[in-house]
């Protein structure tokens, strides 16, 4: 077994390219980036998330917040991609936290990640149900409950997730290209017409920060990037992952950041800097569709409304794949049932894990329907906010893990990559966490509700820590194997 005190590497688990593992699909940078960008759901975020962010935050500075988030995540990616080449496990955040901070924080990160991405899966899928119901009512004049289409969506996702990942990649790629072109045409239409009151850089000016809630604005901006860690989650299915994962990570962050900053700026100037938050509060679901109709044409708005469904669907499919692979990785580590770590002999996919992820999403949606929660105001807003908080916490922990990992490993790395960039990223992410927590009551609508939702986020992390402690006492062999990440071993001294 490799001694990391000498090499600084956690050896590749089964599934690494070239090992003959059935998960090895030879995915390249474009395919992985497609899945990451699909998780970002460009049209879904711009038409659904951005108006909600403008309405809740009361700030027209969302383009600035996206630009700021891009810079912060590029700094974070310095340490993240460095770890990706050393900790060769598909667990991404959880695997890196475990390698750098130890087994107990690592398993805590794993359960927090599973909880957060499951919330996203269910919350965004509710939006799919609402969007589908609205389209059918508009064009067929037939009313239908949102939850019916939400269950239909989950059924299709269960079918795709059970099968070859390349099928999902092709579906996501087609949807991504169509929705991105749709938004770019709208952006160019707004720019060509000079916006509502002329083109201005005011939405990108630091002076606009004082308008509205900075915390909620930054939180929603970070929400637009959620899923970029999939570059590491899909490493077992990647071609030459030590090269593919870092490239795909930087490409994904840059593309998401530039595209969103420009598009959200176009939305703000298209409506008008002084009136955009009021318009978003009056009609968040129709804001962007009305912009498309005004600047491009009614046909374009109709096509956009149809593709809004496929955009959010692609987002749910991407999150489903992330949850599936987290469960798969944890199963291989021995902390989840072994059946979740089985690869389907024909589909060459973690099909059992996919089926469990689908079942959890079905049951969670059933509970939500039974409680009578509003699919957008409650489910989508609350779940996305809670998940964003959880994932930013994971990123902050990962930054600390990078420093801890290379402090113990006898491997020379530049101070910028192994210490300075991760430390700067941690401080920035800790600031985002504080802003999010401070403004959570505004998102939820009450301090009590914020405590409840925040409590669930905390509880999900505590569950993992408790499980690790139980394993250490009752199943020491499994606990010891956690740090192995299948066949290698983390730095000495990590408990």
Short mmCIF file of C-alpha atoms in Angstrom, two decimals:
data_model
loop_
_atom_site.label_atom_id
_atom_site.label_comp_id
_atom_site.label_asym_id
_atom_site.label_seq_id
_atom_site.Cartn_x
_atom_site.Cartn_y
_atom_site.Cartn_z
CA UNK A 1 0.00 0.00 0.00
CA UNK A 2 1.41 3.40 -1.00
CA UNK A 3 2.83 5.55 1.77
CA UNK A 4 1.54 9.05 1.28
CA UNK A 5 3.98 10.52 3.67
CA UNK A 6 6.51 10.02 0.86
CA UNK A 7 4.48 10.55 -2.29
CA UNK A 8 1.60 12.82 -1.43
CA UNK A 9 -0.77 10.78 -3.60
CA UNK A 10 -3.84 8.75 -2.88
CA UNK A 11 -3.64 5.96 -5.42
CA UNK A 12 -6.36 5.50 -8.00
CA UNK A 13 -9.33 3.45 -6.93
CA UNK A 14 -10.96 1.04 -9.29
CA UNK A 15 -12.49 2.98 -12.07
CA UNK A 16 -9.41 5.04 -12.91
CA UNK A 17 -8.68 5.22 -16.60
CA UNK A 18 -6.71 2.29 -17.79
CA UNK A 19 -7.62 -0.07 -14.97
CA UNK A 20 -10.23 -1.96 -16.96
CA UNK A 21 -13.00 -0.95 -14.56
CA UNK A 22 -16.38 -1.07 -16.34
CA UNK A 23 -17.12 2.55 -15.36
CA UNK A 24 -14.26 3.82 -17.55
CA UNK A 25 -16.11 5.48 -20.47
CA UNK A 26 -13.37 7.68 -21.87
CA UNK A 27 -15.34 10.93 -21.46
CA UNK A 28 -13.43 13.96 -22.69
CA UNK A 29 -13.41 17.61 -21.60
CA UNK A 30 -16.37 18.63 -23.84
CA UNK A 31 -18.65 15.84 -22.57
CA UNK A 32 -17.91 16.52 -18.90
CA UNK A 33 -18.23 20.28 -19.39
CA UNK A 34 -21.61 19.69 -21.07
CA UNK A 35 -22.84 17.84 -17.98
CA UNK A 36 -21.53 20.54 -15.66
CA UNK A 37 -23.06 23.36 -17.71
CA UNK A 38 -26.31 21.44 -17.94
CA UNK A 39 -26.38 21.31 -14.14
CA UNK A 40 -26.05 25.09 -14.24
CA UNK A 41 -29.17 25.11 -16.50
CA UNK A 42 -28.49 28.43 -18.29
CA UNK A 43 -32.06 29.06 -19.43
CA UNK A 44 -33.57 27.69 -16.24
CA UNK A 45 -31.37 29.88 -14.07
CA UNK A 46 -31.80 33.03 -16.17
CA UNK A 47 -35.58 32.65 -16.62
CA UNK A 48 -36.30 31.15 -13.20
CA UNK A 49 -33.49 31.74 -10.73
CA UNK A 50 -32.35 35.24 -11.71
CA UNK A 51 -35.81 36.89 -11.48
CA UNK A 52 -36.28 35.19 -8.11
CA UNK A 53 -32.85 36.45 -7.02
CA UNK A 54 -33.67 40.00 -8.17
CA UNK A 55 -37.02 39.86 -6.39
CA UNK A 56 -35.76 38.42 -3.09
CA UNK A 57 -32.46 40.34 -2.88
CA UNK A 58 -33.94 43.61 -4.15
CA UNK A 59 -30.61 44.31 -5.84
CA UNK A 60 -29.93 45.06 -9.54
CA UNK A 61 -26.29 44.16 -8.91
CA UNK A 62 -26.65 40.47 -9.79
CA UNK A 63 -24.22 40.76 -12.78
CA UNK A 64 -21.55 42.03 -10.38
CA UNK A 65 -22.26 39.15 -7.99
CA UNK A 66 -21.83 36.61 -10.79
CA UNK A 67 -18.54 38.21 -11.81
CA UNK A 68 -17.36 38.22 -8.18
CA UNK A 69 -18.36 34.57 -7.76
CA UNK A 70 -16.43 33.64 -10.92
CA UNK A 71 -13.22 35.14 -9.56
CA UNK A 72 -13.68 33.47 -6.17
CA UNK A 73 -14.30 30.06 -7.74
CA UNK A 74 -11.30 30.38 -10.06
CA UNK A 75 -9.15 30.91 -6.97
CA UNK A 76 -10.88 27.96 -5.28
CA UNK A 77 -10.22 25.80 -8.36
CA UNK A 78 -6.45 26.18 -7.90
CA UNK A 79 -6.49 23.94 -4.84
CA UNK A 80 -9.45 21.86 -5.99
CA UNK A 81 -7.75 20.77 -9.23
CA UNK A 82 -4.47 20.17 -7.40
CA UNK A 83 -6.28 17.74 -5.10
CA UNK A 84 -8.03 16.13 -8.08
CA UNK A 85 -4.65 14.86 -9.29
CA UNK A 86 -3.68 13.52 -5.86
CA UNK A 87 -6.90 12.10 -4.43
CA UNK A 88 -8.10 9.91 -7.25
CA UNK A 89 -11.56 9.16 -6.03
CA UNK A 90 -14.93 10.11 -7.53
CA UNK A 91 -16.15 11.47 -4.20
CA UNK A 92 -14.83 14.97 -5.02
CA UNK A 93 -15.57 17.30 -2.06
CA UNK A 94 -16.04 14.46 0.43
CA UNK A 95 -12.94 12.58 -0.73
CA UNK A 96 -10.80 15.72 -0.58
CA UNK A 97 -12.07 16.72 2.88
CA UNK A 98 -11.38 13.18 4.08
CA UNK A 99 -7.87 13.14 2.66
CA UNK A 100 -6.97 16.51 4.12
CA UNK A 101 -8.91 16.69 7.39
CA UNK A 102 -9.63 13.08 8.34
CA UNK A 103 -12.28 10.39 8.26
CA UNK A 104 -14.85 12.03 10.55
CA UNK A 105 -14.96 15.39 8.70
CA UNK A 106 -14.84 13.43 5.45
CA UNK A 107 -17.91 11.33 6.13
CA UNK A 108 -19.66 14.42 7.49
CA UNK A 109 -18.94 16.14 4.17
CA UNK A 110 -20.30 13.12 2.29
CA UNK A 111 -23.70 13.15 3.98
CA UNK A 112 -23.90 16.94 3.62
CA UNK A 113 -23.18 16.63 -0.10
CA UNK A 114 -25.78 13.89 -0.58
CA UNK A 115 -28.37 15.93 1.30
CA UNK A 116 -27.61 19.13 -0.62
CA UNK A 117 -27.72 17.58 -4.08
CA UNK A 118 -30.87 15.63 -3.27
CA UNK A 119 -32.53 18.91 -2.24
CA UNK A 120 -31.48 20.42 -5.55
CA UNK A 121 -32.76 17.42 -7.47
CA UNK A 122 -36.21 17.64 -5.85
CA UNK A 123 -36.43 21.45 -5.82
CA UNK A 124 -35.48 21.96 -9.46
CA UNK A 125 -37.69 19.07 -10.53
CA UNK A 126 -40.63 20.88 -8.92
CA UNK A 127 -39.85 23.80 -11.23
CA UNK A 128 -39.97 21.37 -14.16
CA UNK A 129 -43.46 20.35 -13.06
CA UNK A 130 -44.65 23.97 -12.81
CA UNK A 131 -43.14 24.97 -16.15
CA UNK A 132 -44.69 21.96 -17.90
CA UNK A 133 -48.09 22.62 -16.35
CA UNK A 134 -47.94 26.27 -17.44
CA UNK A 135 -47.04 25.39 -21.03
CA UNK A 136 -49.84 22.84 -21.34
CA UNK A 137 -52.35 25.28 -19.90
CA UNK A 138 -51.21 28.07 -22.21
CA UNK A 139 -51.15 26.14 -25.48
CA UNK A 140 -53.74 23.39 -24.87
CA UNK A 141 -55.97 25.24 -22.42
CA UNK A 142 -55.89 22.20 -20.12
CA UNK A 143 -55.18 22.57 -16.43
CA UNK A 144 -53.01 19.97 -14.70
CA UNK A 145 -51.26 19.74 -11.30
CA UNK A 146 -47.53 20.54 -11.23
CA UNK A 147 -46.74 17.38 -9.30
CA UNK A 148 -48.07 15.14 -12.08
CA UNK A 149 -45.40 16.41 -14.47
CA UNK A 150 -42.80 16.39 -11.73
CA UNK A 151 -43.34 12.65 -11.34
CA UNK A 152 -43.23 12.16 -15.12
CA UNK A 153 -39.91 14.00 -15.17
CA UNK A 154 -38.51 11.80 -12.39
CA UNK A 155 -39.61 8.72 -14.33
CA UNK A 156 -37.70 9.78 -17.45
CA UNK A 157 -34.66 10.67 -15.36
CA UNK A 158 -34.79 7.28 -13.66
CA UNK A 159 -34.72 5.67 -17.13
CA UNK A 160 -31.75 7.75 -18.34
CA UNK A 161 -29.82 7.55 -15.07
CA UNK A 162 -30.07 3.77 -14.97
CA UNK A 163 -28.32 3.55 -18.32
CA UNK A 164 -25.01 4.49 -19.91
CA UNK A 165 -23.71 7.92 -18.84
CA UNK A 166 -22.95 8.69 -22.50
CA UNK A 167 -26.70 8.71 -23.18
CA UNK A 168 -27.16 11.35 -20.48
CA UNK A 169 -24.21 13.33 -21.85
CA UNK A 170 -25.76 13.41 -25.35
CA UNK A 171 -29.15 14.51 -24.02
CA UNK A 172 -27.56 17.21 -21.87
CA UNK A 173 -25.35 18.42 -24.72
CA UNK A 174 -28.23 18.93 -27.15
CA UNK A 175 -30.35 20.76 -24.57
CA UNK A 176 -27.41 22.95 -23.52
CA UNK A 177 -26.62 24.11 -27.05
CA UNK A 178 -30.24 24.97 -27.81
CA UNK A 179 -30.90 26.94 -24.63
CA UNK A 180 -27.57 28.79 -24.80
CA UNK A 181 -28.23 29.91 -28.37
CA UNK A 182 -31.69 31.02 -27.35
CA UNK A 183 -30.34 33.23 -24.58
CA UNK A 184 -27.53 34.65 -26.71
CA UNK A 185 -30.00 35.79 -29.35
CA UNK A 186 -32.05 37.52 -26.63
CA UNK A 187 -28.88 39.14 -25.23
CA UNK A 188 -27.86 40.44 -28.64
CA UNK A 189 -31.41 41.70 -29.24
CA UNK A 190 -31.27 43.71 -25.99
CA UNK A 191 -27.81 45.09 -26.80
CA UNK A 192 -28.86 45.90 -30.36
CA UNK A 193 -31.84 47.92 -29.12
CA UNK A 194 -29.78 49.65 -26.44
CA UNK A 195 -31.74 48.20 -23.53
CA UNK A 196 -34.59 50.06 -21.85
CA UNK A 197 -32.68 53.31 -21.16
CA UNK A 198 -29.37 52.82 -22.93
CA UNK A 199 -26.46 50.47 -22.24
CA UNK A 200 -24.76 51.03 -18.91
CA UNK A 201 -22.11 49.36 -16.74
CA UNK A 202 -23.93 50.36 -13.55
CA UNK A 203 -25.06 46.75 -12.74
CA UNK A 204 -21.35 45.82 -12.64
CA UNK A 205 -20.26 48.80 -10.54
CA UNK A 206 -19.18 48.21 -6.92
CA UNK A 207 -21.28 51.23 -5.96
CA UNK A 208 -24.42 49.16 -6.52
CA UNK A 209 -23.55 46.74 -3.70
CA UNK A 210 -25.48 48.83 -1.16
CA UNK A 211 -28.74 48.32 -3.05
CA UNK A 212 -30.75 45.44 -1.59
CA UNK A 213 -29.40 42.37 0.19
CA UNK A 214 -25.78 41.60 -0.67
CA UNK A 215 -25.97 38.21 1.06
CA UNK A 216 -28.93 36.88 -0.89
CA UNK A 217 -27.51 38.26 -4.14
CA UNK A 218 -24.19 36.48 -3.65
CA UNK A 219 -25.97 33.29 -2.51
CA UNK A 220 -28.06 33.13 -5.69
CA UNK A 221 -24.99 33.88 -7.81
CA UNK A 222 -23.19 30.92 -6.24
CA UNK A 223 -26.28 28.83 -6.89
CA UNK A 224 -25.63 29.34 -10.60
CA UNK A 225 -22.30 27.52 -10.31
CA UNK A 226 -23.51 24.55 -8.29
CA UNK A 227 -22.60 21.28 -9.96
CA UNK A 228 -19.17 22.28 -11.27
CA UNK A 229 -17.58 19.71 -8.94
CA UNK A 230 -19.03 17.10 -11.29
CA UNK A 231 -15.78 17.45 -13.21
CA UNK A 232 -14.22 15.40 -10.39
CA UNK A 233 -17.29 13.28 -9.64
CA UNK A 234 -17.12 11.83 -13.17
CA UNK A 235 -13.38 11.14 -13.05
CA UNK A 236 -13.90 7.34 -13.13
CA UNK A 237 -15.63 7.75 -16.49
CA UNK A 238 -13.14 10.29 -17.87
CA UNK A 239 -10.36 9.82 -20.39
CA UNK A 240 -6.99 10.67 -18.78
CA UNK A 241 -8.71 12.16 -15.69
CA UNK A 242 -5.55 13.83 -14.34
CA UNK A 243 -5.66 16.10 -17.40
CA UNK A 244 -9.39 16.09 -18.18
CA UNK A 245 -10.67 17.03 -14.71
CA UNK A 246 -8.56 20.21 -14.19
CA UNK A 247 -9.21 21.43 -17.74
CA UNK A 248 -12.93 20.76 -17.50
CA UNK A 249 -13.10 22.54 -14.13
CA UNK A 250 -11.52 25.77 -15.36
CA UNK A 251 -13.46 25.71 -18.63
CA UNK A 252 -16.75 25.16 -16.79
CA UNK A 253 -16.18 27.99 -14.28
CA UNK A 254 -15.09 30.45 -16.97
CA UNK A 255 -17.91 29.62 -19.36
CA UNK A 256 -20.56 29.75 -16.62
CA UNK A 257 -19.17 32.96 -15.14
CA UNK A 258 -18.77 34.90 -18.40
CA UNK A 259 -22.07 33.72 -19.86
CA UNK A 260 -24.10 34.47 -16.73
CA UNK A 261 -22.46 37.82 -16.03
CA UNK A 262 -23.19 39.00 -19.58
CA UNK A 263 -26.69 37.55 -19.79
CA UNK A 264 -27.82 38.82 -16.38
CA UNK A 265 -26.39 42.25 -17.24
CA UNK A 266 -28.46 42.16 -20.44
CA UNK A 267 -31.59 41.27 -18.45
CA UNK A 268 -31.03 44.15 -16.01
CA UNK A 269 -30.43 46.78 -18.71
CA UNK A 270 -33.21 45.29 -20.81
CA UNK A 271 -35.77 46.00 -18.09
CA UNK A 272 -33.96 49.01 -16.65
CA UNK A 273 -31.62 49.27 -13.66
CA UNK A 274 -34.08 51.25 -11.56
CA UNK A 275 -37.13 49.13 -12.35
CA UNK A 276 -35.81 45.56 -12.70
CA UNK A 277 -36.27 44.51 -9.05
CA UNK A 278 -39.84 45.81 -8.98
CA UNK A 279 -40.65 44.02 -12.22
CA UNK A 280 -39.13 40.80 -10.85
CA UNK A 281 -41.18 41.05 -7.67
CA UNK A 282 -44.35 41.65 -9.68
CA UNK A 283 -43.89 38.72 -12.08
CA UNK A 284 -40.76 36.60 -11.53
CA UNK A 285 -41.91 33.76 -13.79
CA UNK A 286 -42.71 36.02 -16.74
CA UNK A 287 -39.90 38.58 -16.53
CA UNK A 288 -37.42 37.00 -18.97
CA UNK A 289 -40.12 35.65 -21.27
CA UNK A 290 -41.54 39.18 -21.63
CA UNK A 291 -38.03 40.47 -22.36
CA UNK A 292 -37.62 37.91 -25.14
CA UNK A 293 -40.98 38.88 -26.59
CA UNK A 294 -40.16 42.59 -26.46
CA UNK A 295 -36.66 42.44 -27.93
CA UNK A 296 -36.79 39.37 -30.20
CA UNK A 297 -40.43 38.44 -30.83
CA UNK A 298 -43.35 36.41 -29.55
CA UNK A 299 -42.24 33.25 -31.38
CA UNK A 300 -38.90 33.42 -29.61
CA UNK A 301 -40.65 33.78 -26.26
CA UNK A 302 -42.81 30.73 -27.04
CA UNK A 303 -39.76 28.64 -27.93
CA UNK A 304 -38.03 29.88 -24.77
CA UNK A 305 -40.95 28.80 -22.62
CA UNK A 306 -40.81 25.31 -24.14
CA UNK A 307 -37.05 25.00 -23.73
CA UNK A 308 -37.32 26.22 -20.14
CA UNK A 309 -38.77 22.80 -19.38
CA UNK A 310 -35.91 20.92 -21.05
CA UNK A 311 -33.34 23.21 -19.43
CA UNK A 312 -34.54 22.49 -15.92
CA UNK A 313 -34.98 18.83 -16.80
CA UNK A 314 -31.34 18.66 -17.91
CA UNK A 315 -30.37 20.28 -14.61
CA UNK A 316 -32.26 17.63 -12.63
CA UNK A 317 -30.66 14.85 -14.70
CA UNK A 318 -27.19 16.24 -14.00
CA UNK A 319 -27.88 16.43 -10.25
CA UNK A 320 -29.27 12.89 -10.34
CA UNK A 321 -26.00 11.67 -11.86
CA UNK A 322 -23.99 13.48 -9.19
CA UNK A 323 -26.04 11.95 -6.36
CA UNK A 324 -25.72 8.53 -7.98
CA UNK A 325 -21.94 8.74 -8.12
CA UNK A 326 -21.60 10.04 -4.57
CA UNK A 327 -23.57 7.01 -3.37
CA UNK A 328 -21.47 4.74 -5.58
CA UNK A 329 -18.23 6.10 -4.14
CA UNK A 330 -19.48 5.80 -0.55
CA UNK A 331 -20.60 2.26 -1.19
CA UNK A 332 -17.15 1.35 -2.46
CA UNK A 333 -15.75 2.84 0.75
CA UNK A 334 -18.04 0.58 2.81
CA UNK A 335 -20.28 3.25 4.38
CA UNK A 336 -23.36 2.51 2.24
CA UNK A 337 -24.79 -0.88 1.23
CA UNK A 338 -22.54 -2.81 -1.17
CA UNK A 339 -25.36 -3.06 -3.73
CA UNK A 340 -24.98 0.66 -4.47
CA UNK A 341 -21.42 0.04 -5.62
CA UNK A 342 -22.38 -2.52 -8.28
CA UNK A 343 -21.77 -1.62 -11.93
CA UNK A 344 -24.41 -2.83 -14.38
CA UNK A 345 -22.74 -5.37 -16.73
CA UNK A 346 -24.48 -4.08 -19.86
CA UNK A 347 -25.00 -0.37 -19.20
CA UNK A 348 -21.61 -0.02 -17.46
CA UNK A 349 -23.19 2.40 -15.01
CA UNK A 350 -23.89 2.44 -11.24
CA UNK A 351 -27.48 1.49 -12.04
CA UNK A 352 -28.43 0.28 -8.55
CA UNK A 353 -27.29 3.57 -7.04
CA UNK A 354 -29.29 5.42 -9.71
CA UNK A 355 -32.43 3.46 -8.83
CA UNK A 356 -32.05 4.35 -5.13
CA UNK A 357 -31.51 8.04 -5.97
CA UNK A 358 -34.71 7.97 -8.05
CA UNK A 359 -36.66 6.31 -5.24
CA UNK A 360 -35.52 8.91 -2.71
CA UNK A 361 -36.54 11.74 -5.05
CA UNK A 362 -39.97 10.14 -5.63
CA UNK A 363 -40.63 9.74 -1.90
CA UNK A 364 -39.39 13.25 -1.05
CA UNK A 365 -41.64 14.75 -3.72
CA UNK A 366 -44.59 12.76 -2.37
CA UNK A 367 -43.99 14.19 1.10
CA UNK A 368 -43.76 17.73 -0.32
CA UNK A 369 -47.06 17.29 -2.18
CA UNK A 370 -48.74 15.91 0.93
CA UNK A 371 -47.56 18.96 2.92
CA UNK A 372 -49.03 21.28 0.31
CA UNK A 373 -45.88 23.38 -0.14
CA UNK A 374 -45.75 25.94 -2.93
CA UNK A 375 -43.45 24.48 -5.63
CA UNK A 376 -41.67 27.77 -6.41
CA UNK A 377 -41.98 30.09 -3.40
CA UNK A 378 -41.35 27.33 -0.88
CA UNK A 379 -39.82 24.26 -2.47
CA UNK A 380 -37.55 25.76 -5.16
CA UNK A 381 -36.46 28.81 -3.13
CA UNK A 382 -35.96 27.03 0.19
CA UNK A 383 -34.33 23.91 -1.17
CA UNK A 384 -31.97 25.80 -3.48
CA UNK A 385 -31.00 28.14 -0.65
CA UNK A 386 -30.34 25.31 1.79
CA UNK A 387 -28.39 23.35 -0.82
CA UNK A 388 -26.30 26.39 -1.73
CA UNK A 389 -25.42 26.87 1.93
CA UNK A 390 -24.43 23.21 2.20
CA UNK A 391 -22.27 23.23 -0.91
CA UNK A 392 -20.49 26.50 -0.06
CA UNK A 393 -19.69 24.94 3.33
CA UNK A 394 -18.25 21.94 1.47
CA UNK A 395 -16.11 24.20 -0.70
CA UNK A 396 -14.80 26.04 2.36
CA UNK A 397 -13.93 22.72 4.02
CA UNK A 398 -12.23 21.55 0.82
CA UNK A 399 -10.01 24.65 0.81
CA UNK A 400 -8.88 23.85 4.36
CA UNK A 401 -8.37 20.22 3.33
CA UNK A 402 -5.96 21.24 0.55
CA UNK A 403 -3.77 23.06 3.07
CA UNK A 404 -3.93 20.15 5.52
CA UNK A 405 -3.17 17.56 2.86
CA UNK A 406 -0.03 19.18 1.49
CA UNK A 407 1.21 20.20 4.93
CA UNK A 408 1.53 16.48 5.75
CA UNK A 409 2.50 15.14 2.32
CA UNK A 410 6.20 15.06 1.48
CA UNK A 411 5.66 16.58 -1.96
CA UNK A 412 6.91 19.97 -3.04
CA UNK A 413 4.21 22.25 -4.40
CA UNK A 414 4.20 25.97 -5.03
CA UNK A 415 3.01 27.99 -2.04
CA UNK A 416 0.38 29.62 -4.28
CA UNK A 417 -1.29 26.36 -5.23
CA UNK A 418 -1.01 24.50 -1.92
CA UNK A 419 -1.42 27.29 0.65
CA UNK A 420 -2.11 30.84 -0.54
CA UNK A 421 -4.91 30.21 -3.06
CA UNK A 422 -6.75 27.72 -0.79
CA UNK A 423 -6.44 30.12 2.17
CA UNK A 424 -7.81 33.04 0.13
CA UNK A 425 -10.61 30.82 -1.17
CA UNK A 426 -11.48 29.71 2.36
CA UNK A 427 -11.73 33.30 3.61
CA UNK A 428 -13.91 34.27 0.66
CA UNK A 429 -16.17 31.24 1.03
CA UNK A 430 -16.45 31.75 4.80
CA UNK A 431 -17.62 35.30 4.03
CA UNK A 432 -20.26 33.90 1.65
CA UNK A 433 -21.43 31.44 4.32
CA UNK A 434 -21.79 34.27 6.87
CA UNK A 435 -23.71 36.41 4.38
CA UNK A 436 -26.00 33.50 3.51
CA UNK A 437 -26.74 32.60 7.13
CA UNK A 438 -27.36 36.23 8.08
CA UNK A 439 -29.85 36.67 5.24
CA UNK A 440 -31.52 33.27 5.42
CA UNK A 441 -34.61 34.56 7.25
CA UNK A 442 -35.27 36.92 4.31
CA UNK A 443 -35.20 33.98 1.92
CA UNK A 444 -37.43 31.73 4.00
CA UNK A 445 -39.74 34.44 5.22
CA UNK A 446 -39.27 33.96 8.96
CA UNK A 447 -36.53 33.46 11.52
CA UNK A 448 -38.18 30.25 12.74
CA UNK A 449 -38.26 28.79 9.23
CA UNK A 450 -34.63 29.73 8.70
CA UNK A 451 -33.68 27.89 11.89
CA UNK A 452 -35.58 24.79 10.76
CA UNK A 453 -34.03 24.65 7.29
CA UNK A 454 -30.57 25.55 8.58
CA UNK A 455 -31.01 22.90 11.23
CA UNK A 456 -31.59 20.23 8.59
CA UNK A 457 -28.42 21.29 6.79
CA UNK A 458 -26.48 21.00 10.04
CA UNK A 459 -28.13 17.69 10.92
CA UNK A 460 -27.13 16.17 7.57
CA UNK A 461 -23.47 16.90 8.37
CA UNK A 462 -23.82 15.62 11.95
CA UNK A 463 -25.26 12.31 10.68
CA UNK A 464 -22.05 11.61 8.76
CA UNK A 465 -19.84 12.47 11.72
CA UNK A 466 -21.87 10.19 13.99
CA UNK A 467 -21.69 7.38 11.45
CA UNK A 468 -17.91 7.73 11.34
CA UNK A 469 -17.70 7.55 15.14
CA UNK A 470 -19.92 4.45 15.17
CA UNK A 471 -17.77 2.80 12.50
CA UNK A 472 -14.61 3.58 14.44
CA UNK A 473 -16.06 1.81 17.48
CA UNK A 474 -18.12 -1.02 15.98
CA UNK A 475 -16.48 -1.68 12.58
CA UNK A 476 -12.85 -0.55 12.84
CA UNK A 477 -11.86 -2.35 9.64
CA UNK A 478 -14.38 -0.35 7.61
CA UNK A 479 -13.38 2.84 9.40
CA UNK A 480 -9.73 2.18 8.62
CA UNK A 481 -10.58 1.58 4.97
CA UNK A 482 -12.26 5.00 4.65
CA UNK A 483 -8.92 6.73 4.30
CA UNK A 484 -7.76 4.20 1.75
CA UNK A 485 -10.08 5.59 -0.96
CA UNK A 486 -10.24 2.05 -2.34
CA UNK A 487 -6.58 1.16 -2.84
CA UNK A 488 -4.41 4.04 -1.68
CA UNK A 489 -3.96 5.78 1.62
CA UNK A 490 -4.06 9.34 2.81
CA UNK A 491 -1.25 11.18 4.56
CA UNK A 492 -0.13 9.82 7.88
CA UNK A 493 -1.61 11.43 10.93
CA UNK A 494 -5.11 11.95 9.54
CA UNK A 495 -7.52 10.46 12.07
#
